[in-house]
PDB file of C-alpha atoms in Angstrom:
ATOM      1  CA  MET A   1      -2.179  13.077 -42.716  1.00 58.00           C
ATOM      2  CA  ASN A   2       0.352  12.714 -40.022  1.00 58.00           C
ATOM      3  CA  THR A   3       0.478   9.831 -38.226  1.00 60.00           C
ATOM      4  CA  THR A   4       3.550  10.671 -36.387  1.00 59.00           C
ATOM      5  CA  PRO A   5       2.980   9.449 -32.804  1.00 52.00           C
ATOM      6  CA  PRO A   6       3.205  12.000 -29.973  1.00 49.00           C
ATOM      7  CA  ALA A   7       6.872  12.777 -28.589  1.00 51.00           C
ATOM      8  CA  ILE A   8       8.209   9.919 -25.915  1.00 46.00           C
ATOM      9  CA  ASP A   9       8.243  12.787 -23.392  1.00 72.00           C
ATOM     10  CA  TYR A  10       4.736  12.789 -23.133  1.00 89.00           C
ATOM     11  CA  LYS A  11       4.150   8.671 -22.784  1.00 92.00           C
ATOM     12  CA  ALA A  12       4.566   8.755 -18.868  1.00 93.00           C
ATOM     13  CA  CYS A  13       2.023  11.464 -18.734  1.00 96.00           C
ATOM     14  CA  MET A  14      -0.580  10.063 -21.103  1.00 97.00           C
ATOM     15  CA  ASP A  15      -0.360   6.726 -18.871  1.00 97.00           C
ATOM     16  CA  ALA A  16      -0.582   8.266 -15.596  1.00 98.00           C
ATOM     17  CA  CYS A  17      -3.871  10.619 -17.066  1.00 98.00           C
ATOM     18  CA  GLN A  18      -5.323   7.493 -18.449  1.00 98.00           C
ATOM     19  CA  ALA A  19      -4.880   5.449 -14.917  1.00 98.00           C
ATOM     20  CA  CYS A  20      -5.873   8.456 -13.205  1.00 99.00           C
ATOM     21  CA  VAL A  21      -9.057   8.561 -15.733  1.00 99.00           C
ATOM     22  CA  ILE A  22      -9.616   4.768 -15.072  1.00 99.00           C
ATOM     23  CA  ALA A  23      -9.565   5.059 -11.294  1.00 99.00           C
ATOM     24  CA  CYS A  24     -11.581   8.385 -10.951  1.00 99.00           C
ATOM     25  CA  ASN A  25     -14.218   6.891 -12.634  1.00 99.00           C
ATOM     26  CA  THR A  26     -13.797   3.550 -10.884  1.00 98.00           C
ATOM     27  CA  CYS A  27     -14.481   5.379  -7.722  1.00 98.00           C
ATOM     28  CA  ALA A  28     -17.070   7.303  -8.050  1.00 98.00           C
ATOM     29  CA  ALA A  29     -18.905   4.025  -9.449  1.00 98.00           C
ATOM     30  CA  ALA A  30     -18.310   3.030  -6.093  1.00 98.00           C
ATOM     31  CA  CYS A  31     -18.866   6.000  -4.052  1.00 97.00           C
ATOM     32  CA  LEU A  32     -22.424   6.544  -5.958  1.00 97.00           C
ATOM     33  CA  LYS A  33     -23.309   2.251  -4.583  1.00 96.00           C
ATOM     34  CA  GLU A  34     -22.042   3.416  -0.661  1.00 92.00           C
ATOM     35  CA  SER A  35     -24.757   3.725   2.134  1.00 91.00           C
ATOM     36  CA  ASP A  36     -24.561   6.796   2.582  1.00 91.00           C
ATOM     37  CA  VAL A  37     -23.964   8.425  -0.989  1.00 93.00           C
ATOM     38  CA  GLN A  38     -24.454  12.151   0.324  1.00 95.00           C
ATOM     39  CA  MET A  39     -21.429  11.604   2.100  1.00 94.00           C
ATOM     40  CA  MET A  40     -19.049  11.159  -0.798  1.00 96.00           C
ATOM     41  CA  ALA A  41     -20.899  13.552  -2.764  1.00 97.00           C
ATOM     42  CA  ALA A  42     -17.639  15.687  -2.570  1.00 97.00           C
ATOM     43  CA  CYS A  43     -15.310  12.811  -3.177  1.00 97.00           C
ATOM     44  CA  ILE A  44     -17.630  11.559  -6.254  1.00 98.00           C
ATOM     45  CA  ALA A  45     -18.023  15.331  -7.408  1.00 98.00           C
ATOM     46  CA  GLN A  46     -13.906  15.424  -7.414  1.00 98.00           C
ATOM     47  CA  ASP A  47     -13.738  12.317  -9.428  1.00 99.00           C
ATOM     48  CA  LEU A  48     -15.393  13.892 -12.283  1.00 98.00           C
ATOM     49  CA  GLU A  49     -13.689  16.849 -12.588  1.00 98.00           C
ATOM     50  CA  CYS A  50     -10.549  15.080 -12.421  1.00 99.00           C
ATOM     51  CA  ALA A  51     -11.417  12.375 -15.050  1.00 99.00           C
ATOM     52  CA  GLN A  52     -12.469  14.769 -17.344  1.00 99.00           C
ATOM     53  CA  ILE A  53      -9.763  17.159 -17.021  1.00 99.00           C
ATOM     54  CA  CYS A  54      -7.153  14.221 -17.216  1.00 99.00           C
ATOM     55  CA  GLU A  55      -9.329  13.046 -20.861  1.00 99.00           C
ATOM     56  CA  LEU A  56      -8.529  16.394 -21.876  1.00 98.00           C
ATOM     57  CA  ALA A  57      -4.817  16.719 -21.115  1.00 98.00           C
ATOM     58  CA  VAL A  58      -4.098  12.934 -23.002  1.00 98.00           C
ATOM     59  CA  ALA A  59      -6.108  14.503 -25.995  1.00 98.00           C
ATOM     60  CA  ALA A  60      -4.072  17.547 -26.202  1.00 96.00           C
ATOM     61  CA  MET A  61      -0.654  15.765 -25.500  1.00 96.00           C
ATOM     62  CA  ALA A  62      -1.878  13.631 -28.501  1.00 95.00           C
ATOM     63  CA  ARG A  63      -2.351  16.444 -30.589  1.00 94.00           C
ATOM     64  CA  GLN A  64       1.513  18.093 -29.464  1.00 92.00           C
ATOM     65  CA  SER A  65      -0.882  20.728 -28.869  1.00 93.00           C
ATOM     66  CA  PRO A  66       0.666  23.949 -27.970  1.00 93.00           C
ATOM     67  CA  HIS A  67      -1.901  24.192 -24.978  1.00 95.00           C
ATOM     68  CA  ALA A  68      -0.690  20.800 -23.497  1.00 94.00           C
ATOM     69  CA  PRO A  69       1.383  22.291 -20.511  1.00 94.00           C
ATOM     70  CA  ASP A  70      -0.769  24.895 -19.632  1.00 96.00           C
ATOM     71  CA  ILE A  71      -3.582  22.016 -19.342  1.00 97.00           C
ATOM     72  CA  CYS A  72      -0.903  19.636 -17.633  1.00 96.00           C
ATOM     73  CA  ARG A  73      -0.953  22.503 -15.435  1.00 96.00           C
ATOM     74  CA  LEU A  74      -4.266  22.547 -14.218  1.00 98.00           C
ATOM     75  CA  CYS A  75      -4.783  18.877 -14.194  1.00 98.00           C
ATOM     76  CA  ALA A  76      -2.024  18.735 -11.546  1.00 98.00           C
ATOM     77  CA  GLN A  77      -4.104  20.997  -9.726  1.00 98.00           C
ATOM     78  CA  ILE A  78      -7.598  19.332 -10.477  1.00 99.00           C
ATOM     79  CA  CYS A  79      -5.737  15.596  -9.714  1.00 99.00           C
ATOM     80  CA  GLN A  80      -4.435  16.890  -6.670  1.00 98.00           C
ATOM     81  CA  ALA A  81      -7.551  18.133  -5.142  1.00 99.00           C
ATOM     82  CA  CYS A  82      -9.503  14.763  -5.860  1.00 99.00           C
ATOM     83  CA  ALA A  83      -6.222  12.973  -4.313  1.00 99.00           C
ATOM     84  CA  ASP A  84      -6.930  15.259  -0.743  1.00 98.00           C
ATOM     85  CA  GLU A  85     -10.814  14.144  -1.267  1.00 98.00           C
ATOM     86  CA  CYS A  86     -10.076  10.783  -1.560  1.00 98.00           C
ATOM     87  CA  SER A  87      -7.505  10.384   0.834  1.00 98.00           C
ATOM     88  CA  LYS A  88      -9.843  11.518   3.574  1.00 97.00           C
ATOM     89  CA  HIS A  89     -12.131   8.185   3.100  1.00 96.00           C
ATOM     90  CA  SER A  90     -10.515   4.776   3.576  1.00 95.00           C
ATOM     91  CA  HIS A  91     -12.621   2.959   1.257  1.00 96.00           C
ATOM     92  CA  ASP A  92      -9.939   1.205  -0.556  1.00 97.00           C
ATOM     93  CA  HIS A  93     -11.160   2.554  -3.939  1.00 97.00           C
ATOM     94  CA  CYS A  94     -10.949   6.226  -2.400  1.00 98.00           C
ATOM     95  CA  GLN A  95      -7.163   5.445  -1.167  1.00 98.00           C
ATOM     96  CA  THR A  96      -6.943   3.441  -5.048  1.00 98.00           C
ATOM     97  CA  CYS A  97      -7.974   6.748  -6.510  1.00 99.00           C
ATOM     98  CA  ALA A  98      -6.101   9.266  -4.775  1.00 98.00           C
ATOM     99  CA  ALA A  99      -2.491   6.965  -5.040  1.00 99.00           C
ATOM    100  CA  ALA A 100      -3.455   7.138  -8.873  1.00 99.00           C
ATOM    101  CA  CYS A 101      -4.161  11.116  -8.234  1.00 99.00           C
ATOM    102  CA  GLN A 102      -0.853  12.062  -6.607  1.00 98.00           C
ATOM    103  CA  GLN A 103       0.957   9.933  -9.769  1.00 98.00           C
ATOM    104  CA  CYS A 104      -0.771  12.053 -12.059  1.00 98.00           C
ATOM    105  CA  ALA A 105      -0.422  14.968 -10.394  1.00 98.00           C
ATOM    106  CA  MET A 106       3.437  14.852 -10.120  1.00 96.00           C
ATOM    107  CA  SER A 107       3.499  14.063 -13.785  1.00 96.00           C
ATOM    108  CA  CYS A 108       1.532  16.604 -15.030  1.00 96.00           C
ATOM    109  CA  ASN A 109       3.182  18.909 -12.816  1.00 95.00           C
ATOM    110  CA  LEU A 110       6.339  18.067 -14.639  1.00 91.00           C
ATOM    111  CA  MET A 111       4.750  18.222 -18.078  1.00 87.00           C
ATOM    112  CA  GLY A 112       3.729  21.530 -16.695  1.00 83.00           C
ATOM    113  CA  MET A 113       7.155  22.814 -17.106  1.00 84.00           C
ATOM    114  CA  GLN A 114       7.691  22.281 -20.412  1.00 75.00           C
ATOM    115  CA  SER A 115       6.875  24.437 -23.074  1.00 60.00           C
ATOM    116  CA  HIS A 116       6.355  24.051 -26.513  1.00 48.00           C
TER     117      HIS A 116
END
């Protein structure tokens, strides 16, 4: 069994993706507690999409998958869409999520430029 840790260059991106997963799940849960949940529907949907692609990206990078750069490029697009949606809302959880998504999008864009 090979227990070699992920390549160093994946670490920052994996950390950004994991922080984004937490921010997106926290935001989605907080949005569900808002008085007008329907108004937050697009935000919740983006949060869930973003959290899932970030989890996939972390797993691909941890495995050093040859598909990791492609997954990271897609992750960056979805993170940017989530950041755009969350930034429309003034709630603290939305602003925190938007910032995490922006950071993750930047990290994933850099990782997407890598080739295996």
